[in-house]
Coordinates of C-alpha atoms and ligand atoms in Angstrom, one line a residue:
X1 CA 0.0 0.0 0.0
X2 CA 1.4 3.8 -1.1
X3 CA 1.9 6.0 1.6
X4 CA -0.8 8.3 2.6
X5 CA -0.2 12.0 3.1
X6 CA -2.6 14.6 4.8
X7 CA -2.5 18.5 5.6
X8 CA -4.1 20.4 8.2
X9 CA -4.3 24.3 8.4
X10 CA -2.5 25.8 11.4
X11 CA -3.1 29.8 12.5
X12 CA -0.4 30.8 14.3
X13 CA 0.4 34.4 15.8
X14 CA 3.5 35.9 17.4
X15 CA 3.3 37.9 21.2
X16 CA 4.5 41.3 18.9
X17 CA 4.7 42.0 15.5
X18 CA 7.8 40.2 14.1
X19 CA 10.0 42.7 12.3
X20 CA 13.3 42.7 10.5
X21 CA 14.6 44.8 7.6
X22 CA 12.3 43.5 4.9
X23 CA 9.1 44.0 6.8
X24 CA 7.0 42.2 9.5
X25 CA 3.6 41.1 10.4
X26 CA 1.8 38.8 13.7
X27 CA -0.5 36.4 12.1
X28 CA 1.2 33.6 10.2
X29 CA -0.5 30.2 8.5
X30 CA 1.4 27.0 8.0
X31 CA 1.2 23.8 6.5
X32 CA 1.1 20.5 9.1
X33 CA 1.7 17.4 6.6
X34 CA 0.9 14.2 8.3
X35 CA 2.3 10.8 6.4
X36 CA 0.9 7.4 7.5
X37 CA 2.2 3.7 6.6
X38 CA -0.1 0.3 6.3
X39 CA 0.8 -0.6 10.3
X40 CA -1.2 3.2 11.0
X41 CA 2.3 4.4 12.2
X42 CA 1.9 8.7 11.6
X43 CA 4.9 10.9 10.7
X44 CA 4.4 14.7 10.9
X45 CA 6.2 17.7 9.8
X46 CA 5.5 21.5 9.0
X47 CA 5.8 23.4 5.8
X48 CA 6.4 27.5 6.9
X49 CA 6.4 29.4 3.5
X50 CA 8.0 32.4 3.0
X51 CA 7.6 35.2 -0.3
X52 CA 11.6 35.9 0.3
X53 CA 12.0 31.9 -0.8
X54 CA 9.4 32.5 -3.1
X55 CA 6.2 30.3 -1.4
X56 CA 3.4 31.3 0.0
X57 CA 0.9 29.2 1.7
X58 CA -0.7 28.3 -1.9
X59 CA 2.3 27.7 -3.6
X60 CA 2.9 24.8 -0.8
X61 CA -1.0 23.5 -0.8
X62 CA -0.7 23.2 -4.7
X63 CA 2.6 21.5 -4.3
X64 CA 1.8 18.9 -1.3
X65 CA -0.5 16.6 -3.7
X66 CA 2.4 16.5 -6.5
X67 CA 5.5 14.8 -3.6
X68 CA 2.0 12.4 -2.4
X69 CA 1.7 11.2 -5.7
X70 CA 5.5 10.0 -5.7
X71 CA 5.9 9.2 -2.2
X72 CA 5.8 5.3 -2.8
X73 CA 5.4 2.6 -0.1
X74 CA 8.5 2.5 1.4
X75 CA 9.4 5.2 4.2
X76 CA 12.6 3.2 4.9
X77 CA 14.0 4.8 1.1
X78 CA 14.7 8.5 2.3
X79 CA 17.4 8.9 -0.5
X80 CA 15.2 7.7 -3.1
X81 CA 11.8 8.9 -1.8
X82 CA 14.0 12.8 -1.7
X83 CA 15.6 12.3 -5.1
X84 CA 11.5 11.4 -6.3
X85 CA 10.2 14.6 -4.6
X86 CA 13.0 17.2 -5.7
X87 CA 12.5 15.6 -9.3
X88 CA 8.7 15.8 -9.0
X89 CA 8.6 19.9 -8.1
X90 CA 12.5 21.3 -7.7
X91 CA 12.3 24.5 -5.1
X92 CA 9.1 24.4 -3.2
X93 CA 11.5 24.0 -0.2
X94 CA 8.9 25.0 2.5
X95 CA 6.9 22.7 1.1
X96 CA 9.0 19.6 0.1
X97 CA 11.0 19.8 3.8
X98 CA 7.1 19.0 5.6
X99 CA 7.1 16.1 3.4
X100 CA 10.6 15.0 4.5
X101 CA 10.6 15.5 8.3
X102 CA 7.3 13.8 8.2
X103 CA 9.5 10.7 6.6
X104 CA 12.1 11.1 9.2
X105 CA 9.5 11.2 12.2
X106 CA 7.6 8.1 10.5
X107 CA 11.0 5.9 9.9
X108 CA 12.3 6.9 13.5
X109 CA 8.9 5.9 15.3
X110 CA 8.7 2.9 13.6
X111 CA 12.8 2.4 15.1
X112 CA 11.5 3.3 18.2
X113 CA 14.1 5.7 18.8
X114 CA 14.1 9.6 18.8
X115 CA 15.6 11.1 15.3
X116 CA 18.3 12.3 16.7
X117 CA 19.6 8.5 18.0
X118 CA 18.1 7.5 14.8
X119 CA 21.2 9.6 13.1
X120 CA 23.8 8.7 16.1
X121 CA 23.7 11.8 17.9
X122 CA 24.0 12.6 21.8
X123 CA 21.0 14.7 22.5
X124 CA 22.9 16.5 25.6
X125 CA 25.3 17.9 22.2
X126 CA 22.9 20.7 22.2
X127 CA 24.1 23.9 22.6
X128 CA 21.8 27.1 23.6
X129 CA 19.8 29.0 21.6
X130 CA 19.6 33.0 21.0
X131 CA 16.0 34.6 20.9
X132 CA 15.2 37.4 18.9
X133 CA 13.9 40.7 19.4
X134 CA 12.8 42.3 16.2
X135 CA 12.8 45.8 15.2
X136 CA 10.7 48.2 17.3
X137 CA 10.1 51.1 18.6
X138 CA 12.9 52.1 22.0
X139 CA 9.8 51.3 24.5
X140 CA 8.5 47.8 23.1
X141 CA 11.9 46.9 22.5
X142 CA 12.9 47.1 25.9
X143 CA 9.9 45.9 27.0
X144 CA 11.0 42.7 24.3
X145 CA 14.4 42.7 26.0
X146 CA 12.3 42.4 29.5
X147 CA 10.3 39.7 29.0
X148 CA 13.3 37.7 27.0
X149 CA 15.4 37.7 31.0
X150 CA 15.5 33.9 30.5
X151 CA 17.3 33.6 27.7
X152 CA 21.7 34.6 27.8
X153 CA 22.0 35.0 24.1
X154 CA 19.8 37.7 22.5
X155 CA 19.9 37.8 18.6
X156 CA 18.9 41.5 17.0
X157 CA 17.5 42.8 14.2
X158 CA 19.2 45.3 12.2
X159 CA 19.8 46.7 8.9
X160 CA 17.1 49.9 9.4
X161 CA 17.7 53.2 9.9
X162 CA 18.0 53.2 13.7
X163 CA 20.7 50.9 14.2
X164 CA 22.8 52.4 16.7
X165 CA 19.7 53.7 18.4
X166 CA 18.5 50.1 18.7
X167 CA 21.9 49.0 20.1
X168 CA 22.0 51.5 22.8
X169 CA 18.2 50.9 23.6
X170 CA 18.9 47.5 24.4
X171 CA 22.1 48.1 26.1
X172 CA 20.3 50.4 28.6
X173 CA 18.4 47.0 30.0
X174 CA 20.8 44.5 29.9
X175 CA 24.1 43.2 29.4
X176 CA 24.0 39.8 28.0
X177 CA 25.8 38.1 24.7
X178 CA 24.3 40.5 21.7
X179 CA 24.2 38.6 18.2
X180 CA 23.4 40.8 15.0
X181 CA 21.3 39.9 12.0
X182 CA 20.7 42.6 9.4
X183 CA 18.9 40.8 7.1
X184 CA 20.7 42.0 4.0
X185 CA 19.9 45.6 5.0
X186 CA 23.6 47.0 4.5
X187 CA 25.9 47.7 1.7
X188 CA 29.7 46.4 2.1
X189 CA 30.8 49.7 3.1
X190 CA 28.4 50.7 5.3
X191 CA 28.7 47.2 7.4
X192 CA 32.4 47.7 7.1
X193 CA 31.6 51.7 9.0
X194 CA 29.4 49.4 11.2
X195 CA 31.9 47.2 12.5
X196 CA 33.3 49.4 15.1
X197 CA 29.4 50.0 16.3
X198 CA 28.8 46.5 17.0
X199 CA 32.2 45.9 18.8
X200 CA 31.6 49.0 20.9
X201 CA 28.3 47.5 22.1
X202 CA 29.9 43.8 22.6
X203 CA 28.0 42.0 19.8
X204 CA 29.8 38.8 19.2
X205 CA 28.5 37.6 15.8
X206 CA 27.3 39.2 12.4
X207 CA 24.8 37.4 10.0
X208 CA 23.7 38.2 6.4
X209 CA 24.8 42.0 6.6
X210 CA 24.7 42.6 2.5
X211 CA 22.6 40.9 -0.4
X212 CA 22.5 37.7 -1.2
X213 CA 24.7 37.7 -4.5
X214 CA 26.8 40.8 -2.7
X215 CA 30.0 38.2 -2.0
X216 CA 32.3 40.8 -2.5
X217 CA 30.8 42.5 0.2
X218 CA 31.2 39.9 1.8
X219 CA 35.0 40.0 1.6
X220 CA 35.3 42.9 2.2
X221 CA 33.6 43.0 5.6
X222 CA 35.3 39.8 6.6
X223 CA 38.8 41.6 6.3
X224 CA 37.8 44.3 8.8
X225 CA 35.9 41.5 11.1
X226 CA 36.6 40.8 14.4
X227 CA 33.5 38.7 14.6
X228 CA 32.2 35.7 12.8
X229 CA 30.6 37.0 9.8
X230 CA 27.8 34.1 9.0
X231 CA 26.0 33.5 5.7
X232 CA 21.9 33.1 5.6
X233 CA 20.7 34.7 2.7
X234 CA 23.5 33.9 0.8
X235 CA 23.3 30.1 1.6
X236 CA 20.3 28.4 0.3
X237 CA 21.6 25.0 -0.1
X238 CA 24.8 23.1 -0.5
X239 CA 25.4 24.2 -3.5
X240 CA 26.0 27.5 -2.3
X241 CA 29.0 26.6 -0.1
X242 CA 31.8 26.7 -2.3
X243 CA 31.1 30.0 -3.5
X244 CA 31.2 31.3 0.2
X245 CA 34.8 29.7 1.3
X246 CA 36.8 32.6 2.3
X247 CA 34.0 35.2 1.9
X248 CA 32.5 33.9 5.2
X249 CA 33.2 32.1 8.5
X250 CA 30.1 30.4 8.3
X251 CA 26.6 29.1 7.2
X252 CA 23.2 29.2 8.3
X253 CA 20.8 26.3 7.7
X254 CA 17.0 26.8 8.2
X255 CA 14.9 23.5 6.4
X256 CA 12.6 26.1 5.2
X257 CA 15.5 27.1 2.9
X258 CA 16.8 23.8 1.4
X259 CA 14.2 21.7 1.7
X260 CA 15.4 18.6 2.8
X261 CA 16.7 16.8 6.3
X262 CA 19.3 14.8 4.8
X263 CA 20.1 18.2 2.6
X264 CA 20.8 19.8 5.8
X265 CA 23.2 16.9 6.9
X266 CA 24.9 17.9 3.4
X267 CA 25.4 21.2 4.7
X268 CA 26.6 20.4 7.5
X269 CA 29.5 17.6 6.4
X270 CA 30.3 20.7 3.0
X271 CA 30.4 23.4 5.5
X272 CA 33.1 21.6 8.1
X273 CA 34.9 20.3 5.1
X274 CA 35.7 23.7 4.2
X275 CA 36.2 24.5 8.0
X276 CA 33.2 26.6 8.5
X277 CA 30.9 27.3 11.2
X278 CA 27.8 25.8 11.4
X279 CA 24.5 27.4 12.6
X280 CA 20.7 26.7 12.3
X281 CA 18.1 29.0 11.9
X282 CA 14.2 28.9 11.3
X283 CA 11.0 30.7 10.3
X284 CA 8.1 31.5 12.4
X285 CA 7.0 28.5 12.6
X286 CA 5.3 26.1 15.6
X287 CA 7.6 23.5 18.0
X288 CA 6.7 20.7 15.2
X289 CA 8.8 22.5 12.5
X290 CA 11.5 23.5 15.4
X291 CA 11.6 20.2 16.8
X292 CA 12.8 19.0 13.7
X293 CA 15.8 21.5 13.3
X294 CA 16.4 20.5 16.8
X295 CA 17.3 17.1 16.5
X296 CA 20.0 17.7 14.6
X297 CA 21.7 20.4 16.4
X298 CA 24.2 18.5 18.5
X299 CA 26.4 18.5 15.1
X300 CA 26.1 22.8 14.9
X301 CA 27.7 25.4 16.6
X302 CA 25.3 28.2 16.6
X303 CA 21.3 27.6 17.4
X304 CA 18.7 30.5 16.5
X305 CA 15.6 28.3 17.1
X306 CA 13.1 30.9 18.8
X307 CA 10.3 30.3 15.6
X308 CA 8.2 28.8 18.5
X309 CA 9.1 30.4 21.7
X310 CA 7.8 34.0 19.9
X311 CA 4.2 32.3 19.8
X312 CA 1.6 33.2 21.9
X313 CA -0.1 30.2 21.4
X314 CA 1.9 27.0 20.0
X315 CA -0.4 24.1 18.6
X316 CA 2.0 21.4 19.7
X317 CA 4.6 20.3 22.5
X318 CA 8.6 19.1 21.5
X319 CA 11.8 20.7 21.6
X320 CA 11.9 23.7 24.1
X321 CA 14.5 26.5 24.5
X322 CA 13.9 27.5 28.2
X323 CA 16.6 29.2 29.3
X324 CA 18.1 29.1 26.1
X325 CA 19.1 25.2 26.6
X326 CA 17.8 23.1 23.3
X327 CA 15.8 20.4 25.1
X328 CA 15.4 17.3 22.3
X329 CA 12.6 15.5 23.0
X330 CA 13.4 11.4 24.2
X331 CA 10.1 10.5 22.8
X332 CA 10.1 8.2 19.5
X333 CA 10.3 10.3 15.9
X334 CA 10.7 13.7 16.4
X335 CA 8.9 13.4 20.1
X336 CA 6.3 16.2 19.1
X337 CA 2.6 15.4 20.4
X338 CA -0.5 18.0 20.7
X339 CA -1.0 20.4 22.9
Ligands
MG401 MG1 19.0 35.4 9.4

């Protein structure tokens, strides 16, 4: 008997406004893909479109029922099941990533052992993850800053106009790790002028500060550097790795983006290859699409997996990042049940 493959519609909607350099909004809708085998085992995973990647929500309902049709009867054939689905519809990585952690969590249940055993890893490996606090005004961001007091690693949102106003607002309330992401939202020189801003405020780590194409940017920035300077944008999939030796000091992987589990192992092997650091990333998205990126993060260096934690309401239980400690859940599969 083929495999069967459902969707359900899930609302989901953050405490504030979620804002970064291209824009921002509160209400977001995803994609729960559910996958069942003849013994009524049920793998589940989440498909978190985004217009930057080029989905939407339709693009990944349209696409679902073309990777059902090629799914097979075999879970146990991830290689070949992946190859089927990226041959079937190429990009559509929101979309086709549901379809494979859904595979993972099916194959791993049916092991009776948590995907991250399933791949050999020690779920203790985790390391802690930052939280964000988007672009606001000075009195909602302190107010964000606040509320985060659990978390040691904050990761902020720049690449505005009010950078250094942003950095000092924050500063004023607290004076734990500071990560930067500008989103793109900087030309090479003017992240090269920012440099000395961000060291003078203690930020320890720069992501995506020019376009995506922009790698000799890139260089540029990475000469003046005292920080890692980390690739997001820029690195979609493995592909995109050789490209990036020597213009970067790392990669960021978000399944959203390459649209695959086993592609994101492929990351991470290309990426330490060329001796690069390693971090994972994610959309807005509920603790079923985290838990996924979680289980693999004992093999990464950097973890930016707040998708969930910025919910005011999150449909399902699994991985947590209390105190900014990834907690993997033990349970079979990914470990992810209702709420
Ligand atoms: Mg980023």
């Amino acid at each position: 008997m083929p495999l069967t493959l459902s969707t359900e519609l899930l609302e989901l909607r953050t405490r504030h406004p979620f804002i970064i350099a291209r824009g921002g909004q509160s209400e977001y809708r995803t994609v729960m893909v559910k996958i069942t085998d003849d013994d009524g085992h049920e793998g589940w995973g989440e498909a978190a479109a985004t217009r930057f990647y080029g989905e939407t929500l339709d693009t990944v309902q349209a696409a679902l029922p073309r990777y059902a049709d090629v799914l097979g009867d075999d879970p146990q054939q991830l290689e070949a099941i992946e190859a089927r689905l990226e041959a079937a519809l190429g990009r559509n990585a929101a979309a086709r990533v549901a379809v494979s952690v859904a595979l993972h969590d099916l194959v791993a249940k049916r092991a009776g052992l948590s995907l991250c055993r399933y791949w050999g890893l020690d779920p203790a490996a985790a390391p802690q993850s930052t939280f964000t606090i988007g672009m606001d005004t000075a009195e909602m961001v302190r107010t964000k800053v606040l509320e985060a007091s659990d978390y040691p690693v904050l990761k902020i949102k720049l690449g505005g106009d009010r950078d250094r106003e942003l950095l000092e607002t924050i500063r004023s309330v607290t004076d734990r790790e500071l990560r930067v992401d500008a989103n793109c939202g900087w030309t090479g020189p003017q992240a090269v002028a920012m440099l000395p801003v961000l060291e003078e405020f203690g930020v320890t780590l720069l992501e995506q500060p020019v376009a995506p194409h922009d790698l000799e940017g890139f260089r540029r920035i990475r000469r003046h550097a005292r920080i890692p300077v980390i690739a997001d944008e820029s690195c979609v999939t493995a592909r995109d790795i050789p490209a990036l030796v020597g213009a970067v000091d790392g990669i960021n992987i978000k399944l959203a983006k390459c649209g695959s589990l086993r592609e994101a192992l492929r990351m991470i092997a290309v990426a330490r290859t060329h001796g690069m650091m390693v971090m994972v990333g994610c959309m807005i998205e509920s603790s079923l699409g985290i838990t996924a990126a979680a289980h693999f993060t004992p093999l990464v260096d950097v973890v930016d997996l707040d998708g969930a934690a910025l919910l005011s309401q999150d449909p399902f239980v699994g991985a947590t990042i209390d105190g900014g400690q990834v907690r993997i859940p033990d349970g079979a599969g990914l470990g992810v049940s209702r709420r």
